[in-house]
């Protein structure tokens, strides 16, 4: 921001794809209030809408942006996709959506706290203000697994997480990495709260340390299946 503010003709673009829902619910700061000129975001992550994306900008850039995007960079508009996004935008203004995002944030903070304090798993930063928890796998054991290894182990157990790089990652290859990214959006939509999150934190810690053990993986998979069955995906926000 400082560089842009002191450089004539420079604009700032913020990618809000992940925190968009939290921003809409006013749980994370509005980037435009911080001086950002353009915001890009998907509509299907924490906004919980149809798969797609949009670009927003300050009023003085609106006409330039509109002319650049259509007809210059996009094909013909699809009415059903536009309507699906509109439903998501309207829903994001509801009290039910704000309650959901608050639960997502609470669950993410609970996951971070339990992983770090209860299970001794090191986090990339001290906690989280979003829906994600970032784990630094380098301290998990003397022979720390890569993010890819934990991702594969977790999937075998019925849990989906992502490998990510970390600053100064000793495994810079994006197909390995030393970081694990855990998102709390889906489990929150299913209605899970702190007690379930605390159990899942223990499950994830076990996967990080013992996920390569077939017997441990089988036990975890059975328990994960039981938890998921108790919290089926809802037709709408709970």
mmCIF file of N, CA, C and O in Angstrom, residues 49-121:
data_model
loop_
_atom_site.group_PDB
_atom_site.id
_atom_site.type_symbol
_atom_site.label_atom_id
_atom_site.label_comp_id
_atom_site.label_asym_id
_atom_site.label_seq_id
_atom_site.Cartn_x
_atom_site.Cartn_y
_atom_site.Cartn_z
ATOM 1 N N UNK A 49 -21.450 -19.617 -2.714
ATOM 2 C CA UNK A 49 -22.377 -19.525 -3.830
ATOM 3 C C UNK A 49 -22.004 -20.430 -4.972
ATOM 4 O O UNK A 49 -21.255 -21.401 -4.812
ATOM 5 N N UNK A 50 -22.545 -20.120 -6.163
ATOM 6 C CA UNK A 50 -22.243 -20.895 -7.362
ATOM 7 C C UNK A 50 -20.783 -20.702 -7.758
ATOM 8 O O UNK A 50 -20.166 -19.685 -7.440
ATOM 9 N N UNK A 51 -20.249 -21.675 -8.478
ATOM 10 C CA UNK A 51 -18.857 -21.564 -8.912
ATOM 11 C C UNK A 51 -18.724 -20.425 -9.919
ATOM 12 O O UNK A 51 -19.460 -20.356 -10.903
ATOM 13 N N UNK A 52 -17.805 -19.537 -9.650
ATOM 14 C CA UNK A 52 -17.589 -18.396 -10.529
ATOM 15 C C UNK A 52 -16.696 -17.379 -9.855
ATOM 16 O O UNK A 52 -16.006 -17.683 -8.878
ATOM 17 N N UNK A 53 -16.724 -16.162 -10.355
ATOM 18 C CA UNK A 53 -15.861 -15.112 -9.821
ATOM 19 C C UNK A 53 -16.385 -13.753 -10.246
ATOM 20 O O UNK A 53 -17.283 -13.658 -11.095
ATOM 21 N N UNK A 54 -15.819 -12.705 -9.648
ATOM 22 C CA UNK A 54 -16.130 -11.356 -10.110
ATOM 23 C C UNK A 54 -14.980 -10.419 -9.756
ATOM 24 O O UNK A 54 -14.115 -10.746 -8.949
ATOM 25 N N UNK A 55 -15.000 -9.260 -10.399
ATOM 26 C CA UNK A 55 -14.037 -8.201 -10.119
ATOM 27 C C UNK A 55 -14.813 -6.982 -9.649
ATOM 28 O O UNK A 55 -15.807 -6.599 -10.268
ATOM 29 N N UNK A 56 -14.398 -6.382 -8.549
ATOM 30 C CA UNK A 56 -15.000 -5.149 -8.045
ATOM 31 C C UNK A 56 -13.939 -4.063 -8.039
ATOM 32 O O UNK A 56 -12.734 -4.355 -7.959
ATOM 33 N N UNK A 57 -14.374 -2.809 -8.134
ATOM 34 C CA UNK A 57 -13.409 -1.717 -8.171
ATOM 35 C C UNK A 57 -14.031 -0.450 -7.602
ATOM 36 O O UNK A 57 -15.250 -0.379 -7.397
ATOM 37 N N UNK A 58 -13.205 0.557 -7.369
ATOM 38 C CA UNK A 58 -13.691 1.858 -6.944
ATOM 39 C C UNK A 58 -14.470 2.506 -8.081
ATOM 40 O O UNK A 58 -14.231 2.214 -9.263
ATOM 41 N N UNK A 59 -15.422 3.384 -7.771
ATOM 42 C CA UNK A 59 -16.298 3.962 -8.802
ATOM 43 C C UNK A 59 -15.565 4.584 -9.983
ATOM 44 O O UNK A 59 -16.010 4.462 -11.131
ATOM 45 N N UNK A 60 -14.428 5.230 -9.718
ATOM 46 C CA UNK A 60 -13.740 5.921 -10.816
ATOM 47 C C UNK A 60 -13.156 4.969 -11.860
ATOM 48 O O UNK A 60 -12.793 5.386 -12.968
ATOM 49 N N UNK A 61 -13.080 3.688 -11.514
ATOM 50 C CA UNK A 61 -12.552 2.702 -12.453
ATOM 51 C C UNK A 61 -13.652 1.865 -13.099
ATOM 52 O O UNK A 61 -13.367 0.995 -13.923
ATOM 53 N N UNK A 62 -14.908 2.084 -12.724
ATOM 54 C CA UNK A 62 -15.993 1.199 -13.141
ATOM 55 C C UNK A 62 -16.155 1.124 -14.660
ATOM 56 O O UNK A 62 -16.257 0.031 -15.233
ATOM 57 N N UNK A 63 -16.196 2.274 -15.323
ATOM 58 C CA UNK A 63 -16.416 2.256 -16.773
ATOM 59 C C UNK A 63 -15.238 1.616 -17.500
ATOM 60 O O UNK A 63 -15.429 0.816 -18.430
ATOM 61 N N UNK A 64 -14.031 1.944 -17.085
ATOM 62 C CA UNK A 64 -12.852 1.349 -17.714
ATOM 63 C C UNK A 64 -12.854 -0.163 -17.543
ATOM 64 O O UNK A 64 -12.566 -0.912 -18.488
ATOM 65 N N UNK A 65 -13.196 -0.636 -16.341
ATOM 66 C CA UNK A 65 -13.242 -2.069 -16.080
ATOM 67 C C UNK A 65 -14.316 -2.744 -16.913
ATOM 68 O O UNK A 65 -14.099 -3.808 -17.516
ATOM 69 N N UNK A 66 -15.507 -2.143 -16.972
ATOM 70 C CA UNK A 66 -16.603 -2.734 -17.729
ATOM 71 C C UNK A 66 -16.245 -2.873 -19.208
ATOM 72 O O UNK A 66 -16.506 -3.903 -19.836
ATOM 73 N N UNK A 67 -15.629 -1.853 -19.764
ATOM 74 C CA UNK A 67 -15.268 -1.894 -21.177
ATOM 75 C C UNK A 67 -14.146 -2.901 -21.444
ATOM 76 O O UNK A 67 -14.089 -3.513 -22.511
ATOM 77 N N UNK A 68 -13.262 -3.063 -20.485
ATOM 78 C CA UNK A 68 -12.163 -4.007 -20.662
ATOM 79 C C UNK A 68 -12.643 -5.452 -20.598
ATOM 80 O O UNK A 68 -12.156 -6.329 -21.326
ATOM 81 N N UNK A 69 -13.624 -5.702 -19.715
ATOM 82 C CA UNK A 69 -14.092 -7.073 -19.514
ATOM 83 C C UNK A 69 -15.086 -7.493 -20.589
ATOM 84 O O UNK A 69 -15.013 -8.597 -21.135
ATOM 85 N N UNK A 70 -16.039 -6.609 -20.891
ATOM 86 C CA UNK A 70 -17.054 -6.971 -21.885
ATOM 87 C C UNK A 70 -17.212 -5.851 -22.902
ATOM 88 O O UNK A 70 -17.416 -4.686 -22.499
ATOM 89 N N UNK A 71 -17.071 -6.141 -24.172
ATOM 90 C CA UNK A 71 -16.933 -7.480 -24.767
ATOM 91 C C UNK A 71 -15.494 -7.927 -24.973
ATOM 92 O O UNK A 71 -15.244 -8.943 -25.609
ATOM 93 N N UNK A 72 -14.540 -7.170 -24.437
ATOM 94 C CA UNK A 72 -13.140 -7.443 -24.738
ATOM 95 C C UNK A 72 -12.605 -8.791 -24.289
ATOM 96 O O UNK A 72 -11.912 -9.473 -25.044
ATOM 97 N N UNK A 73 -12.895 -9.203 -23.059
ATOM 98 C CA UNK A 73 -12.250 -10.402 -22.501
ATOM 99 C C UNK A 73 -13.204 -11.530 -22.169
ATOM 100 O O UNK A 73 -12.769 -12.573 -21.690
ATOM 101 N N UNK A 74 -14.475 -11.344 -22.393
ATOM 102 C CA UNK A 74 -15.417 -12.387 -22.009
ATOM 103 C C UNK A 74 -16.332 -12.745 -23.162
ATOM 104 O O UNK A 74 -16.521 -11.959 -24.086
ATOM 105 N N UNK A 75 -16.884 -13.925 -23.105
ATOM 106 C CA UNK A 75 -17.829 -14.365 -24.130
ATOM 107 C C UNK A 75 -19.236 -13.913 -23.741
ATOM 108 O O UNK A 75 -19.409 -13.121 -22.816
ATOM 109 N N UNK A 76 -20.217 -14.448 -24.417
ATOM 110 C CA UNK A 76 -21.589 -14.056 -24.125
ATOM 111 C C UNK A 76 -21.996 -14.417 -22.714
ATOM 112 O O UNK A 76 -21.613 -15.476 -22.200
ATOM 113 N N UNK A 77 -22.764 -13.572 -22.045
ATOM 114 C CA UNK A 77 -23.194 -13.859 -20.673
ATOM 115 C C UNK A 77 -24.213 -15.000 -20.634
ATOM 116 O O UNK A 77 -25.023 -15.152 -21.542
ATOM 117 N N UNK A 78 -24.143 -15.801 -19.594
ATOM 118 C CA UNK A 78 -25.077 -16.906 -19.383
ATOM 119 C C UNK A 78 -26.015 -16.522 -18.246
ATOM 120 O O UNK A 78 -25.578 -16.340 -17.102
ATOM 121 N N UNK A 79 -27.282 -16.398 -18.572
ATOM 122 C CA UNK A 79 -28.251 -15.911 -17.592
ATOM 123 C C UNK A 79 -28.335 -16.758 -16.341
ATOM 124 O O UNK A 79 -28.450 -16.227 -15.233
ATOM 125 N N UNK A 80 -28.255 -18.081 -16.490
ATOM 126 C CA UNK A 80 -28.379 -18.944 -15.313
ATOM 127 C C UNK A 80 -27.197 -18.775 -14.372
ATOM 128 O O UNK A 80 -27.356 -18.841 -13.142
ATOM 129 N N UNK A 81 -26.004 -18.526 -14.924
ATOM 130 C CA UNK A 81 -24.839 -18.313 -14.073
ATOM 131 C C UNK A 81 -24.945 -16.971 -13.345
ATOM 132 O O UNK A 81 -24.613 -16.870 -12.161
ATOM 133 N N UNK A 82 -25.412 -15.968 -14.057
ATOM 134 C CA UNK A 82 -25.570 -14.650 -13.444
ATOM 135 C C UNK A 82 -26.594 -14.707 -12.312
ATOM 136 O O UNK A 82 -26.389 -14.133 -11.241
ATOM 137 N N UNK A 83 -27.694 -15.426 -12.543
ATOM 138 C CA UNK A 83 -28.732 -15.516 -11.521
ATOM 139 C C UNK A 83 -28.232 -16.303 -10.307
ATOM 140 O O UNK A 83 -28.522 -15.942 -9.158
ATOM 141 N N UNK A 84 -27.475 -17.360 -10.563
ATOM 142 C CA UNK A 84 -26.945 -18.160 -9.454
ATOM 143 C C UNK A 84 -26.026 -17.322 -8.570
ATOM 144 O O UNK A 84 -26.069 -17.416 -7.339
ATOM 145 N N UNK A 85 -25.199 -16.487 -9.204
ATOM 146 C CA UNK A 85 -24.333 -15.606 -8.421
ATOM 147 C C UNK A 85 -25.170 -14.592 -7.640
ATOM 148 O O UNK A 85 -24.872 -14.288 -6.472
ATOM 149 N N UNK A 86 -26.209 -14.081 -8.270
ATOM 150 C CA UNK A 86 -27.062 -13.099 -7.605
ATOM 151 C C UNK A 86 -27.695 -13.684 -6.350
ATOM 152 O O UNK A 86 -27.766 -13.014 -5.309
ATOM 153 N N UNK A 87 -28.136 -14.935 -6.433
ATOM 154 C CA UNK A 87 -28.696 -15.600 -5.251
ATOM 155 C C UNK A 87 -27.659 -15.644 -4.130
ATOM 156 O O UNK A 87 -27.960 -15.403 -2.957
ATOM 157 N N UNK A 88 -26.411 -15.933 -4.498
ATOM 158 C CA UNK A 88 -25.341 -15.967 -3.504
ATOM 159 C C UNK A 88 -25.103 -14.605 -2.879
ATOM 160 O O UNK A 88 -24.885 -14.497 -1.662
ATOM 161 N N UNK A 89 -25.149 -13.538 -3.688
ATOM 162 C CA UNK A 89 -24.926 -12.195 -3.158
ATOM 163 C C UNK A 89 -26.029 -11.810 -2.174
ATOM 164 O O UNK A 89 -25.754 -11.215 -1.115
ATOM 165 N N UNK A 90 -27.258 -12.127 -2.529
ATOM 166 C CA UNK A 90 -28.378 -11.802 -1.637
ATOM 167 C C UNK A 90 -28.274 -12.593 -0.339
ATOM 168 O O UNK A 90 -28.469 -12.064 0.756
ATOM 169 N N UNK A 91 -27.924 -13.864 -0.470
ATOM 170 C CA UNK A 91 -27.798 -14.714 0.718
ATOM 171 C C UNK A 91 -26.696 -14.208 1.643
ATOM 172 O O UNK A 91 -26.822 -14.273 2.874
ATOM 173 N N UNK A 92 -25.630 -13.678 1.066
ATOM 174 C CA UNK A 92 -24.496 -13.192 1.864
ATOM 175 C C UNK A 92 -24.861 -11.984 2.715
ATOM 176 O O UNK A 92 -24.096 -11.607 3.609
ATOM 177 N N UNK A 93 -26.017 -11.384 2.462
ATOM 178 C CA UNK A 93 -26.475 -10.248 3.264
ATOM 179 C C UNK A 93 -27.401 -10.671 4.398
ATOM 180 O O UNK A 93 -27.839 -9.829 5.178
ATOM 181 N N UNK A 94 -27.675 -11.968 4.501
ATOM 182 C CA UNK A 94 -28.642 -12.452 5.483
ATOM 183 C C UNK A 94 -27.994 -12.684 6.848
ATOM 184 O O UNK A 94 -26.780 -12.864 6.966
ATOM 185 N N UNK A 95 -28.827 -12.716 7.867
ATOM 186 C CA UNK A 95 -28.335 -12.994 9.217
ATOM 187 C C UNK A 95 -27.837 -14.432 9.327
ATOM 188 O O UNK A 95 -26.877 -14.712 10.061
ATOM 189 N N UNK A 96 -28.477 -15.351 8.592
ATOM 190 C CA UNK A 96 -28.044 -16.748 8.624
ATOM 191 C C UNK A 96 -26.622 -16.883 8.096
ATOM 192 O O UNK A 96 -25.818 -17.656 8.629
ATOM 193 N N UNK A 97 -26.300 -16.131 7.053
ATOM 194 C CA UNK A 97 -24.952 -16.187 6.494
ATOM 195 C C UNK A 97 -23.942 -15.607 7.475
ATOM 196 O O UNK A 97 -22.847 -16.159 7.664
ATOM 197 N N UNK A 98 -24.285 -14.508 8.101
ATOM 198 C CA UNK A 98 -23.371 -13.908 9.082
ATOM 199 C C UNK A 98 -23.127 -14.857 10.243
ATOM 200 O O UNK A 98 -22.002 -14.962 10.750
ATOM 201 N N UNK A 99 -24.166 -15.562 10.674
ATOM 202 C CA UNK A 99 -23.999 -16.544 11.750
ATOM 203 C C UNK A 99 -23.085 -17.682 11.297
ATOM 204 O O UNK A 99 -22.253 -18.177 12.074
ATOM 205 N N UNK A 100 -23.253 -18.111 10.048
ATOM 206 C CA UNK A 100 -22.398 -19.168 9.524
ATOM 207 C C UNK A 100 -20.943 -18.735 9.503
ATOM 208 O O UNK A 100 -20.050 -19.470 9.938
ATOM 209 N N UNK A 101 -20.666 -17.533 9.004
ATOM 210 C CA UNK A 101 -19.287 -17.056 8.933
ATOM 211 C C UNK A 101 -18.680 -16.886 10.325
ATOM 212 O O UNK A 101 -17.490 -17.136 10.533
ATOM 213 N N UNK A 102 -19.496 -16.475 11.277
ATOM 214 C CA UNK A 102 -19.012 -16.367 12.648
ATOM 215 C C UNK A 102 -18.622 -17.739 13.185
ATOM 216 O O UNK A 102 -17.590 -17.889 13.860
ATOM 217 N N UNK A 103 -19.419 -18.753 12.852
ATOM 218 C CA UNK A 103 -19.098 -20.111 13.285
ATOM 219 C C UNK A 103 -17.848 -20.629 12.579
ATOM 220 O O UNK A 103 -17.015 -21.314 13.194
ATOM 221 N N UNK A 104 -17.696 -20.298 11.304
ATOM 222 C CA UNK A 104 -16.505 -20.690 10.563
ATOM 223 C C UNK A 104 -15.261 -20.122 11.240
ATOM 224 O O UNK A 104 -14.270 -20.829 11.460
ATOM 225 N N UNK A 105 -15.306 -18.842 11.572
ATOM 226 C CA UNK A 105 -14.162 -18.198 12.210
ATOM 227 C C UNK A 105 -13.893 -18.786 13.596
ATOM 228 O O UNK A 105 -12.739 -19.051 13.951
ATOM 229 N N UNK A 106 -14.938 -19.011 14.376
ATOM 230 C CA UNK A 106 -14.772 -19.612 15.702
ATOM 231 C C UNK A 106 -14.165 -21.012 15.590
ATOM 232 O O UNK A 106 -13.280 -21.381 16.374
ATOM 233 N N UNK A 107 -14.647 -21.792 14.628
ATOM 234 C CA UNK A 107 -14.139 -23.148 14.455
ATOM 235 C C UNK A 107 -12.675 -23.146 14.018
ATOM 236 O O UNK A 107 -11.881 -23.985 14.461
ATOM 237 N N UNK A 108 -12.317 -22.204 13.160
ATOM 238 C CA UNK A 108 -10.918 -22.115 12.725
ATOM 239 C C UNK A 108 -10.014 -21.762 13.896
ATOM 240 O O UNK A 108 -8.917 -22.327 14.052
ATOM 241 N N UNK A 109 -10.459 -20.836 14.723
ATOM 242 C CA UNK A 109 -9.669 -20.464 15.891
ATOM 243 C C UNK A 109 -9.554 -21.622 16.873
ATOM 244 O O UNK A 109 -8.499 -21.838 17.482
ATOM 245 N N UNK A 110 -10.637 -22.388 17.029
ATOM 246 C CA UNK A 110 -10.597 -23.550 17.912
ATOM 247 C C UNK A 110 -9.622 -24.591 17.385
ATOM 248 O O UNK A 110 -8.845 -25.182 18.145
ATOM 249 N N UNK A 111 -9.660 -24.827 16.080
ATOM 250 C CA UNK A 111 -8.743 -25.786 15.465
ATOM 251 C C UNK A 111 -7.298 -25.356 15.692
ATOM 252 O O UNK A 111 -6.440 -26.168 16.063
ATOM 253 N N UNK A 112 -7.014 -24.075 15.475
ATOM 254 C CA UNK A 112 -5.652 -23.567 15.658
ATOM 255 C C UNK A 112 -5.195 -23.733 17.105
ATOM 256 O O UNK A 112 -4.067 -24.170 17.373
ATOM 257 N N UNK A 113 -6.063 -23.379 18.038
ATOM 258 C CA UNK A 113 -5.718 -23.468 19.459
ATOM 259 C C UNK A 113 -5.423 -24.905 19.870
ATOM 260 O O UNK A 113 -4.429 -25.187 20.554
ATOM 261 N N UNK A 114 -6.275 -25.830 19.457
ATOM 262 C CA UNK A 114 -6.094 -27.228 19.861
ATOM 263 C C UNK A 114 -4.878 -27.859 19.201
ATOM 264 O O UNK A 114 -4.149 -28.617 19.849
ATOM 265 N N UNK A 115 -4.667 -27.575 17.934
ATOM 266 C CA UNK A 115 -3.491 -28.133 17.275
ATOM 267 C C UNK A 115 -2.214 -27.670 17.968
ATOM 268 O O UNK A 115 -1.312 -28.476 18.234
ATOM 269 N N UNK A 116 -2.152 -26.383 18.275
ATOM 270 C CA UNK A 116 -0.923 -25.828 18.846
ATOM 271 C C UNK A 116 -0.746 -26.169 20.320
ATOM 272 O O UNK A 116 0.318 -26.641 20.736
ATOM 273 N N UNK A 117 -1.779 -25.938 21.124
ATOM 274 C CA UNK A 117 -1.636 -26.054 22.576
ATOM 275 C C UNK A 117 -1.879 -27.461 23.100
ATOM 276 O O UNK A 117 -1.215 -27.896 24.049
ATOM 277 N N UNK A 118 -2.810 -28.167 22.502
ATOM 278 C CA UNK A 118 -3.132 -29.513 22.992
ATOM 279 C C UNK A 118 -2.256 -30.580 22.352
ATOM 280 O O UNK A 118 -1.840 -31.529 23.016
ATOM 281 N N UNK A 119 -1.959 -30.416 21.066
ATOM 282 C CA UNK A 119 -1.270 -31.476 20.332
ATOM 283 C C UNK A 119 0.144 -31.097 19.909
ATOM 284 O O UNK A 119 0.832 -31.910 19.276
ATOM 285 N N UNK A 120 0.582 -29.883 20.244
ATOM 286 C CA UNK A 120 1.959 -29.503 19.983
ATOM 287 C C UNK A 120 2.325 -29.391 18.518
ATOM 288 O O UNK A 120 3.491 -29.556 18.145
ATOM 289 N N UNK A 121 1.341 -29.105 17.685
ATOM 290 C CA UNK A 121 1.602 -28.923 16.257
ATOM 291 C C UNK A 121 1.910 -27.449 16.005
ATOM 292 O O UNK A 121 1.137 -26.576 16.391
#
